[in-house]
C-alpha cells in the first residue's frame, strides 16, 4: 500500500463510536459532533482491520449489478417517508438490503461523480473537475487511469455498460446534438473502445438528454453509427440489460465468466417533462404543495420551476423504479439473485425548489445525499441500516473488497475500502466525515459529519456567507446557519477540511 493511501486511510479513519447497524427505518442514534480536536486517530485499515477471513462458502466470484439513475435524491425513495413518491420495487428491495442513508455524492455533478466511481480517486487527482463537453477539451477520463472495470477485467469478469457514460470529451467535428440542445455546446460523443476501460459489452452514449428518443452506440459501432430509438430510455436500457442477463445462446457475454453490469439511466435528470404519461398518471391532480413537502422549499428565484417539474420528477422516479423491478425479477427468474451483488444509487440529487434552487451542485442534502442500497443475500445484512459516511471515492475499493479483490485495489486509490463494515465487521474503522466539493475555480469545500454540514465559500462570493454550518440533527432542512454562534466547531471542521484538501492535493485554498 502506498504512503498516500495509507495516510489517507489513517486520517479518514477518525474514530466515531457506536455506529453499529440498526434495523431499517429505526431512527438512528445521532453521532456526537466532531468537536474534540484530539479525536483519536485510528491506525490505517491495513494495520487494524481483521483481514476478513472470508466466511464465504462458495468460492465463486459474485456478479455485480450497479444500477444508478441520474439526479435522484435519497429522499425520493418511498420507504424513507420523505418525498411522496411511489417506488414499490425500491421499497421492497430495501427490505432485502443494507441501507446507507449517510451516503454522499462528494462532488454532486455528473462527470466528477462518475470519475470517482470508476477510479476511486478525487476529481482533483483525475482532472475530472467538471462535466465533459466541448467547452472543456482537456476534461475527460484518461486512458491511463486504472478503473474498477480494468481491475474486474483482469480478474476474469465480463463487463457490460448500458446507458449514460459522460466521461468522454466531444471532438471536432462535433456530432449533431439533440433537438433540445440549443446552446451550441457539444456534449454527446462516441467513446472509442480503447477508452472504455475494458468494458466488453457497450450500449451507451456520453451525454444526450432526449429521454424519449435516446441514441446509443453498440460494442462494435463506428462513430457515425449511432442509433436513435423511439422509446423512453430507462425502458429501452432495461430491455437491453435483461437481454444481457438472459444471454440467450451466449450472445451477449461469456457465460463461463462472472459478470459486472452497469445500468446508468439518465432520468430523473432533466428535461423532467420527457416521461411517459403512464408514470405521470400516478401524480395526476396533485398540486405542488401536495408534492413539495420539504419545509425549505421556496418557489421563487431559481427554485420556481419546481412547481411544475416536481410531478414529472417523481413520475420519472416511479418509472425508473418499475424498470428496477424488472431487473430484480429477471435476476430471480434466472436464479442469479443469490450470486449477484446489486447496488442501487445515484450520482447526486436534485434541489427541486429547496432553498429556492434546482438541480445541483449544492452542499445541501437534497443535492448531496444520495440513495445507497446494497444487496448480497446471505453475506450483507438485509433490512438493515448503517450510518457509514460513504463517499463516492469509496465505491470502487469497497466493491472490489466485497468481490474478494482487495489486494487488487490500485495503490493510487484515495477512497477507503469499507467492505468489512458492509460484511458486518462492526469494529472496522469508520470515517468521521464525508468531504464536500463543487466547482474548482470559485466553488465550495467543506464536509458533512453525522451531525453537521460545513460549507466554505471563496471570500469573494457576492451573495452568500463565507461559512455555512448546519446542525442536521436539530435542523434537518438546513434552514439556520449557525456558523457565527459556534466558532469552535467551525474552527475544528475547517481545520479538518483543510487537512483533507492538503491530503488530496486540492489547490482550492
Ligand atoms: Ca448527473
Coordinates of C-alpha atoms and ligand atoms in Angstrom, one line a residue:
X1 CA 0.0 0.0 0.0
X2 CA 1.4 3.4 -0.9
X3 CA 2.2 6.1 1.6
X4 CA -0.5 8.3 0.1
X5 CA -3.2 5.7 0.6
X6 CA -2.0 4.7 4.0
X7 CA -2.1 8.4 5.1
X8 CA -5.5 8.8 3.6
X9 CA -6.9 5.9 5.4
X10 CA -5.3 6.9 8.6
X11 CA -6.8 10.3 8.5
X12 CA -10.1 9.2 7.1
X13 CA -10.4 6.8 9.9
X14 CA -11.0 9.3 12.6
X15 CA -12.9 7.4 15.2
X16 CA -16.6 7.6 15.8
X17 CA -18.2 5.4 18.3
X18 CA -21.4 3.4 18.5
X19 CA -22.1 3.1 14.8
X20 CA -23.4 -0.4 14.7
X21 CA -26.0 -1.3 12.2
X22 CA -29.6 -0.9 13.3
X23 CA -32.8 -2.2 11.8
X24 CA -34.2 -0.5 8.8
X25 CA -36.3 2.6 9.4
X26 CA -35.4 2.9 13.0
X27 CA -34.5 6.4 13.9
X28 CA -30.7 6.4 14.0
X29 CA -28.8 7.4 17.1
X30 CA -27.0 10.6 16.2
X31 CA -23.3 10.6 16.4
X32 CA -21.5 13.1 18.6
X33 CA -20.3 16.1 16.7
X34 CA -16.6 16.3 15.8
X35 CA -15.9 18.9 18.5
X36 CA -12.8 17.4 20.1
X37 CA -9.7 18.2 18.1
X38 CA -8.0 15.4 20.0
X39 CA -10.2 12.8 18.4
X40 CA -8.2 9.6 18.4
X41 CA -6.7 8.7 15.0
X42 CA -7.2 5.0 14.3
X43 CA -4.4 3.0 12.7
X44 CA -4.8 2.6 9.0
X45 CA -7.2 0.0 7.7
X46 CA -4.3 -2.3 6.7
X47 CA -2.9 -2.2 10.2
X48 CA -6.0 -2.8 12.1
X49 CA -8.7 -4.5 10.1
X50 CA -9.4 -8.1 10.7
X51 CA -8.1 -9.4 7.4
X52 CA -11.6 -10.6 6.8
X53 CA -11.4 -14.3 6.9
X54 CA -13.8 -14.9 4.2
X55 CA -16.8 -16.6 5.6
X56 CA -17.6 -17.4 2.0
X57 CA -18.7 -21.0 1.5
X58 CA -18.8 -20.7 -2.3
X59 CA -15.5 -19.6 -3.8
X60 CA -17.3 -18.3 -6.9
X61 CA -16.7 -14.6 -7.7
X62 CA -20.0 -12.7 -7.2
X63 CA -21.6 -10.9 -10.1
X64 CA -22.2 -7.2 -9.8
X65 CA -25.2 -5.2 -11.0
X66 CA -24.7 -1.5 -10.4
X67 CA -28.0 0.4 -11.1
X68 CA -27.9 4.2 -11.0
X69 CA -30.4 6.7 -12.2
X70 CA -29.1 10.3 -12.6
X71 CA -30.0 13.1 -10.2
X72 CA -32.2 11.0 -7.9
X73 CA -32.0 12.3 -4.3
X74 CA -32.1 9.9 -1.3
X75 CA -35.4 11.4 -0.1
X76 CA -37.1 10.2 -3.3
X77 CA -37.4 6.6 -2.2
X78 CA -40.9 5.8 -0.8
X79 CA -39.7 3.9 2.2
X80 CA -37.9 6.9 3.6
X81 CA -41.3 8.6 4.0
X82 CA -39.7 11.9 2.9
X83 CA -40.9 12.7 -0.6
X84 CA -44.4 11.5 -1.5
X85 CA -43.1 9.3 -4.4
X86 CA -44.2 5.9 -5.4
X87 CA -41.4 3.4 -5.6
X88 CA -42.7 -0.1 -4.6
X89 CA -39.8 -2.0 -6.1
X90 CA -37.1 0.1 -4.3
X91 CA -39.1 -0.2 -1.1
X92 CA -39.2 -4.0 -1.3
X93 CA -35.5 -4.1 -2.3
X94 CA -34.8 -2.1 0.9
X95 CA -36.2 -4.9 3.0
X96 CA -33.6 -7.2 1.3
X97 CA -30.7 -4.7 1.5
X98 CA -28.4 -2.8 3.7
X99 CA -29.3 0.9 3.5
X100 CA -26.6 3.6 3.9
X101 CA -28.6 6.8 4.4
X102 CA -25.5 8.9 5.0
X103 CA -24.1 8.3 1.6
X104 CA -22.9 11.5 -0.1
X105 CA -22.0 12.4 -3.7
X106 CA -18.8 14.2 -2.7
X107 CA -18.9 16.4 -5.8
X108 CA -22.6 16.4 -6.9
X109 CA -22.1 16.7 -10.6
X110 CA -22.2 14.0 -13.4
X111 CA -18.7 13.7 -14.7
X112 CA -16.9 14.2 -11.3
X113 CA -19.0 11.6 -9.6
X114 CA -18.6 9.1 -12.4
X115 CA -14.9 9.7 -12.4
X116 CA -14.8 9.0 -8.6
X117 CA -17.0 5.9 -9.0
X118 CA -14.8 4.5 -11.8
X119 CA -11.3 5.3 -10.3
X120 CA -11.7 5.6 -6.5
X121 CA -9.9 9.0 -6.8
X122 CA -11.0 12.5 -6.2
X123 CA -11.7 14.9 -9.1
X124 CA -8.6 16.9 -8.3
X125 CA -6.5 13.7 -8.9
X126 CA -8.1 12.7 -12.1
X127 CA -8.8 16.1 -13.5
X128 CA -12.5 15.3 -13.8
X129 CA -13.5 18.5 -12.0
X130 CA -16.5 19.4 -14.1
X131 CA -18.7 18.0 -16.8
X132 CA -17.2 16.9 -20.1
X133 CA -18.4 19.0 -23.0
X134 CA -16.9 20.9 -26.0
X135 CA -16.1 23.9 -23.8
X136 CA -13.6 21.8 -21.8
X137 CA -11.5 19.8 -24.3
X138 CA -9.0 18.7 -21.7
X139 CA -11.5 17.2 -19.3
X140 CA -12.1 13.5 -19.9
X141 CA -11.3 10.2 -18.3
X142 CA -7.8 9.3 -19.1
X143 CA -6.9 6.0 -20.7
X144 CA -4.1 5.6 -18.1
X145 CA -6.5 5.7 -15.2
X146 CA -7.0 2.3 -13.6
X147 CA -10.7 1.9 -13.3
X148 CA -12.9 -0.7 -11.5
X149 CA -13.7 -2.2 -14.8
X150 CA -10.0 -2.6 -15.6
X151 CA -9.5 -4.5 -12.3
X152 CA -12.6 -6.6 -12.9
X153 CA -11.4 -7.5 -16.4
X154 CA -8.1 -8.7 -15.1
X155 CA -9.9 -10.7 -12.5
X156 CA -11.8 -12.6 -15.2
X157 CA -15.1 -10.7 -15.3
X158 CA -17.2 -10.0 -18.4
X159 CA -18.3 -6.3 -18.2
X160 CA -21.3 -4.6 -19.5
X161 CA -22.2 -0.9 -19.6
X162 CA -25.6 0.3 -20.7
X163 CA -26.8 3.9 -20.7
X164 CA -25.2 7.3 -19.9
X165 CA -21.4 7.4 -19.6
X166 CA -20.4 11.1 -19.6
X167 CA -16.6 10.6 -19.2
X168 CA -15.6 11.3 -22.8
X169 CA -14.7 14.7 -24.4
X170 CA -16.6 15.7 -27.6
X171 CA -14.2 16.1 -30.5
X172 CA -14.5 18.3 -33.6
X173 CA -16.1 18.0 -36.0
X174 CA -18.8 17.6 -33.4
X175 CA -21.7 15.2 -33.8
X176 CA -25.2 16.6 -34.2
X177 CA -26.6 17.1 -30.7
X178 CA -30.2 16.5 -29.8
X179 CA -33.0 18.9 -30.7
X180 CA -33.2 20.1 -27.1
X181 CA -29.6 21.3 -27.2
X182 CA -29.7 24.9 -28.3
X183 CA -26.6 26.3 -26.6
X184 CA -24.2 25.3 -29.3
X185 CA -22.2 23.2 -26.9
X186 CA -21.5 19.6 -27.8
X187 CA -22.0 17.1 -25.1
X188 CA -22.6 13.7 -26.8
X189 CA -19.8 11.8 -28.3
X190 CA -18.7 8.3 -29.4
X191 CA -16.4 6.6 -26.9
X192 CA -13.7 4.7 -28.7
X193 CA -13.3 1.1 -27.5
X194 CA -9.8 1.9 -26.2
X195 CA -11.3 4.5 -23.9
X196 CA -13.9 2.1 -22.4
X197 CA -11.6 0.6 -19.8
X198 CA -12.2 -3.0 -20.7
X199 CA -16.0 -2.8 -20.8
X200 CA -16.8 -5.7 -23.1
X201 CA -20.5 -5.1 -23.9
X202 CA -21.4 -1.5 -24.7
X203 CA -24.8 0.0 -25.4
X204 CA -24.2 3.6 -24.3
X205 CA -23.8 7.3 -25.1
X206 CA -21.9 10.1 -23.5
X207 CA -24.5 12.8 -22.6
X208 CA -27.7 13.2 -24.6
X209 CA -30.8 14.5 -22.9
X210 CA -33.5 13.1 -25.2
X211 CA -35.2 10.7 -22.9
X212 CA -38.0 9.8 -25.4
X213 CA -35.6 9.5 -28.3
X214 CA -32.3 8.3 -26.9
X215 CA -29.4 7.3 -29.0
X216 CA -26.6 4.7 -28.4
X217 CA -23.5 3.2 -29.8
X218 CA -23.1 -0.6 -29.6
X219 CA -19.9 -2.5 -28.8
X220 CA -18.7 -2.6 -32.4
X221 CA -20.4 0.6 -33.7
X222 CA -18.3 3.2 -35.5
X223 CA -18.6 6.9 -34.5
X224 CA -21.1 7.6 -37.2
X225 CA -23.2 4.6 -36.5
X226 CA -25.2 5.9 -33.5
X227 CA -28.8 4.8 -33.5
X228 CA -31.9 6.6 -32.1
X229 CA -34.8 4.6 -30.5
X230 CA -38.4 5.7 -30.2
X231 CA -38.6 4.6 -26.5
X232 CA -38.2 6.0 -23.0
X233 CA -34.5 5.5 -22.3
X234 CA -34.9 3.6 -19.0
X235 CA -37.3 1.1 -20.6
X236 CA -35.0 0.6 -23.6
X237 CA -31.9 0.2 -21.4
X238 CA -33.7 -2.3 -19.1
X239 CA -34.7 -4.4 -22.2
X240 CA -31.1 -4.4 -23.1
X241 CA -29.9 -5.3 -19.6
X242 CA -32.4 -8.1 -19.4
X243 CA -31.1 -9.5 -22.8
X244 CA -27.6 -9.2 -21.3
X245 CA -28.6 -11.1 -18.2
X246 CA -30.6 -13.8 -20.1
X247 CA -27.7 -14.2 -22.6
X248 CA -29.6 -16.4 -24.9
X249 CA -27.2 -18.6 -26.9
X250 CA -24.3 -16.9 -25.3
X251 CA -24.9 -13.9 -27.5
X252 CA -24.0 -11.1 -25.1
X253 CA -21.4 -12.4 -22.7
X254 CA -19.2 -15.3 -21.9
X255 CA -21.4 -17.5 -19.7
X256 CA -18.3 -19.0 -18.1
X257 CA -17.3 -15.7 -16.5
X258 CA -18.9 -13.8 -13.7
X259 CA -20.4 -10.5 -15.0
X260 CA -20.4 -6.9 -13.8
X261 CA -23.1 -4.8 -15.4
X262 CA -23.6 -1.0 -15.0
X263 CA -27.1 0.2 -15.8
X264 CA -26.8 4.0 -15.9
X265 CA -30.1 5.8 -16.5
X266 CA -30.5 9.4 -17.4
X267 CA -34.0 10.1 -15.8
X268 CA -35.0 11.6 -13.5
X269 CA -32.3 14.1 -14.8
X270 CA -33.9 17.0 -16.8
X271 CA -35.7 17.5 -19.1
X272 CA -38.2 16.5 -16.5
X273 CA -41.2 16.5 -18.8
X274 CA -39.8 13.8 -21.1
X275 CA -41.6 11.0 -19.2
X276 CA -44.3 8.6 -20.4
X277 CA -47.9 9.6 -19.4
X278 CA -48.4 6.2 -17.7
X279 CA -46.0 7.3 -14.9
X280 CA -47.3 10.9 -14.8
X281 CA -50.8 9.4 -14.2
X282 CA -49.7 8.4 -10.7
X283 CA -49.4 12.1 -9.7
X284 CA -52.4 13.4 -11.6
X285 CA -54.4 16.0 -9.6
X286 CA -51.5 16.6 -7.1
X287 CA -50.6 20.2 -6.6
X288 CA -47.1 21.5 -6.0
X289 CA -48.0 21.8 -2.3
X290 CA -49.0 18.1 -2.2
X291 CA -45.7 17.0 -3.6
X292 CA -43.1 19.5 -2.4
X293 CA -43.4 18.8 1.3
X294 CA -40.0 19.9 2.5
X295 CA -40.3 23.0 4.6
X296 CA -37.2 24.5 3.0
X297 CA -38.9 24.7 -0.5
X298 CA -39.2 28.3 -1.8
X299 CA -40.8 28.5 -5.2
X300 CA -39.1 31.7 -6.1
X301 CA -36.0 32.8 -8.0
X302 CA -34.1 29.7 -9.3
X303 CA -36.5 27.4 -7.4
X304 CA -39.5 28.5 -9.3
X305 CA -39.5 25.7 -11.9
X306 CA -40.1 23.1 -9.2
X307 CA -43.8 23.9 -9.1
X308 CA -44.3 22.3 -12.5
X309 CA -41.3 20.0 -12.6
X310 CA -41.9 18.0 -9.4
X311 CA -44.7 15.8 -10.6
X312 CA -42.6 14.9 -13.6
X313 CA -39.5 14.3 -11.5
X314 CA -41.5 11.9 -9.3
X315 CA -43.1 10.3 -12.3
X316 CA -39.6 9.6 -13.8
X317 CA -38.6 8.0 -10.5
X318 CA -41.7 5.9 -10.4
X319 CA -40.8 4.8 -14.0
X320 CA -37.2 4.1 -13.0
X321 CA -38.5 2.1 -10.1
X322 CA -40.6 0.0 -12.4
X323 CA -37.6 -0.8 -14.5
X324 CA -35.5 -1.7 -11.5
X325 CA -38.3 -4.1 -10.5
X326 CA -38.0 -5.7 -13.9
X327 CA -34.2 -6.2 -13.4
X328 CA -34.8 -7.7 -10.0
X329 CA -37.5 -10.1 -11.3
X330 CA -35.1 -11.1 -14.1
X331 CA -32.3 -11.9 -11.6
X332 CA -34.8 -14.0 -9.7
X333 CA -36.1 -15.8 -12.8
X334 CA -32.6 -16.6 -13.9
X335 CA -31.7 -17.7 -10.4
X336 CA -28.9 -15.1 -10.3
X337 CA -30.0 -13.2 -7.2
X338 CA -28.0 -15.2 -4.7
X339 CA -24.8 -14.7 -6.6
X340 CA -25.2 -11.1 -7.6
X341 CA -24.3 -8.0 -5.6
X342 CA -26.9 -5.4 -6.5
X343 CA -26.3 -1.7 -5.8
X344 CA -28.9 1.0 -6.2
X345 CA -27.5 4.5 -6.0
X346 CA -27.4 7.8 -7.9
X347 CA -24.7 10.3 -8.8
X348 CA -26.3 13.2 -6.9
X349 CA -29.7 14.5 -6.0
X350 CA -31.9 17.5 -7.0
X351 CA -32.7 20.6 -5.0
X352 CA -36.2 20.7 -6.6
X353 CA -37.1 24.0 -5.1
X354 CA -35.5 23.6 -1.7
X355 CA -33.6 26.8 -0.7
X356 CA -35.0 28.3 -3.9
X357 CA -32.7 26.1 -6.0
X358 CA -33.0 23.5 -8.7
X359 CA -30.5 20.7 -9.7
X360 CA -27.0 20.5 -8.3
X361 CA -24.2 21.2 -7.2
X362 CA -25.0 22.4 -3.7
X363 CA -23.9 21.3 -0.2
X364 CA -27.5 20.8 0.9
X365 CA -28.7 17.2 1.5
X366 CA -31.2 17.4 -1.4
X367 CA -28.3 17.5 -3.8
X368 CA -25.5 15.9 -1.8
X369 CA -27.2 12.9 -0.1
X370 CA -27.7 10.0 -2.5
X371 CA -29.6 6.7 -2.3
X372 CA -27.5 3.7 -1.5
X373 CA -28.9 0.3 -1.1
X374 CA -26.8 -2.9 -1.5
X375 CA -28.0 -6.5 -1.5
X376 CA -26.0 -9.7 -1.4
X377 CA -28.1 -12.5 0.1
X378 CA -26.5 -14.3 2.9
X379 CA -23.5 -12.0 3.0
X380 CA -24.7 -8.5 3.6
X381 CA -27.3 -7.9 6.3
X382 CA -30.8 -7.4 4.9
X383 CA -33.4 -4.9 6.1
X384 CA -30.6 -3.1 8.0
X385 CA -29.4 0.5 8.1
X386 CA -25.9 1.6 8.8
X387 CA -24.8 5.3 9.2
X388 CA -21.5 4.8 7.5
X389 CA -20.4 8.1 5.8
X390 CA -19.8 6.5 2.4
X391 CA -18.2 8.9 -0.1
X392 CA -18.0 8.5 -3.9
X393 CA -14.3 7.6 -4.0
X394 CA -15.1 4.7 -1.6
X395 CA -17.3 3.0 -4.1
X396 CA -14.6 1.3 -6.2
X397 CA -12.4 0.0 -3.4
X398 CA -15.5 -1.1 -1.4
X399 CA -16.9 -3.1 -4.2
X400 CA -13.6 -4.6 -5.0
X401 CA -13.2 -5.5 -1.4
X402 CA -16.6 -7.2 -1.4
X403 CA -15.7 -9.1 -4.6
X404 CA -12.6 -10.7 -3.0
X405 CA -10.3 -8.3 -4.9
X406 CA -9.0 -6.3 -2.0
X407 CA -5.4 -7.0 -3.0
X408 CA -6.1 -5.6 -6.5
X409 CA -7.2 -2.2 -5.3
X410 CA -4.8 0.1 -7.2
X411 CA -2.3 1.9 -4.8
X412 CA -3.3 5.3 -6.2
X413 CA -6.9 4.9 -5.0
X414 CA -7.9 7.6 -2.5
X415 CA -11.2 6.2 -1.2
X416 CA -11.4 3.7 1.5
X417 CA -12.5 0.0 1.3
X418 CA -15.5 -0.2 3.6
X419 CA -16.3 -3.8 2.6
X420 CA -15.6 -5.0 6.2
X421 CA -18.3 -2.8 7.5
X422 CA -20.8 -3.9 4.9
X423 CA -19.9 -7.5 5.7
X424 CA -20.7 -6.9 9.4
X425 CA -17.3 -6.3 10.9
X426 CA -18.5 -3.6 13.3
X427 CA -15.1 -2.9 14.7
X428 CA -13.7 -1.7 11.3
X429 CA -12.6 1.9 11.2
X430 CA -15.1 4.4 10.1
X431 CA -14.7 7.9 8.6
X432 CA -15.8 10.8 10.8
X433 CA -16.8 12.9 7.9
X434 CA -17.6 12.9 4.2
X435 CA -15.9 15.6 2.1
X436 CA -17.8 18.0 0.0
X437 CA -16.6 19.9 -3.1
X438 CA -18.1 21.7 -6.1
X439 CA -16.7 23.7 -8.9
X440 CA -13.0 24.3 -8.5
X441 CA -12.3 27.9 -9.6
X442 CA -14.8 29.5 -7.3
X443 CA -17.0 27.0 -5.7
X444 CA -17.0 25.5 -2.2
X445 CA -15.3 23.0 0.0
X446 CA -16.5 21.5 3.3
X447 CA -17.6 18.3 4.9
X448 CA -20.5 16.5 6.3
X449 CA -20.3 14.7 9.6
X450 CA -23.0 12.5 11.1
X451 CA -24.4 15.7 12.7
X452 CA -23.3 18.8 10.8
X453 CA -22.6 20.2 7.3
X454 CA -19.9 22.7 6.9
X455 CA -19.6 24.7 3.6
X456 CA -16.8 27.2 3.0
X457 CA -17.1 29.6 0.1
X458 CA -14.5 31.8 -1.5
X459 CA -14.5 35.1 0.3
X460 CA -15.3 37.0 -2.8
X461 CA -18.7 35.3 -3.4
X462 CA -21.2 38.2 -3.6
X463 CA -24.4 36.5 -2.5
X464 CA -23.6 34.1 0.3
X465 CA -21.8 33.9 3.6
X466 CA -18.2 32.7 3.5
X467 CA -19.1 30.0 6.0
X468 CA -22.2 27.9 6.4
X469 CA -22.7 25.4 9.2
X470 CA -25.9 23.4 9.7
X471 CA -26.8 21.1 12.6
X472 CA -28.5 18.4 10.7
X473 CA -30.0 16.8 13.9
X474 CA -31.9 19.8 15.1
X475 CA -32.3 21.4 11.7
X476 CA -32.7 18.6 9.1
X477 CA -33.8 21.1 6.4
X478 CA -30.7 23.2 6.9
X479 CA -32.6 26.4 7.4
X480 CA -30.4 28.0 10.0
X481 CA -26.7 28.9 9.5
X482 CA -25.1 28.6 13.0
X483 CA -21.6 29.4 11.9
X484 CA -21.3 32.7 13.9
X485 CA -22.8 31.0 17.0
X486 CA -20.4 28.1 17.1
X487 CA -16.9 29.3 16.2
X488 CA -15.2 26.4 17.9
X489 CA -17.0 23.8 15.9
X490 CA -16.4 25.9 12.7
X491 CA -12.7 26.0 13.5
X492 CA -12.5 22.3 14.1
X493 CA -14.3 21.3 10.9
X494 CA -12.5 24.0 8.9
X495 CA -9.2 22.6 10.1
X496 CA -10.3 19.1 9.1
X497 CA -11.4 20.4 5.7
X498 CA -8.0 21.9 5.1
X499 CA -6.3 18.7 6.1
X500 CA -8.4 16.9 3.6
X501 CA -7.6 19.4 0.8
X502 CA -3.9 19.1 1.5
X503 CA -4.1 15.4 1.5
X504 CA -5.8 15.1 -1.9
X505 CA -3.7 18.0 -3.3
X506 CA -6.7 20.3 -3.9
X507 CA -5.4 23.8 -4.7
X508 CA -8.7 25.4 -3.7
X509 CA -7.3 27.2 -0.7
Ligands
LIG1 CA1 -25.7 13.7 -13.1

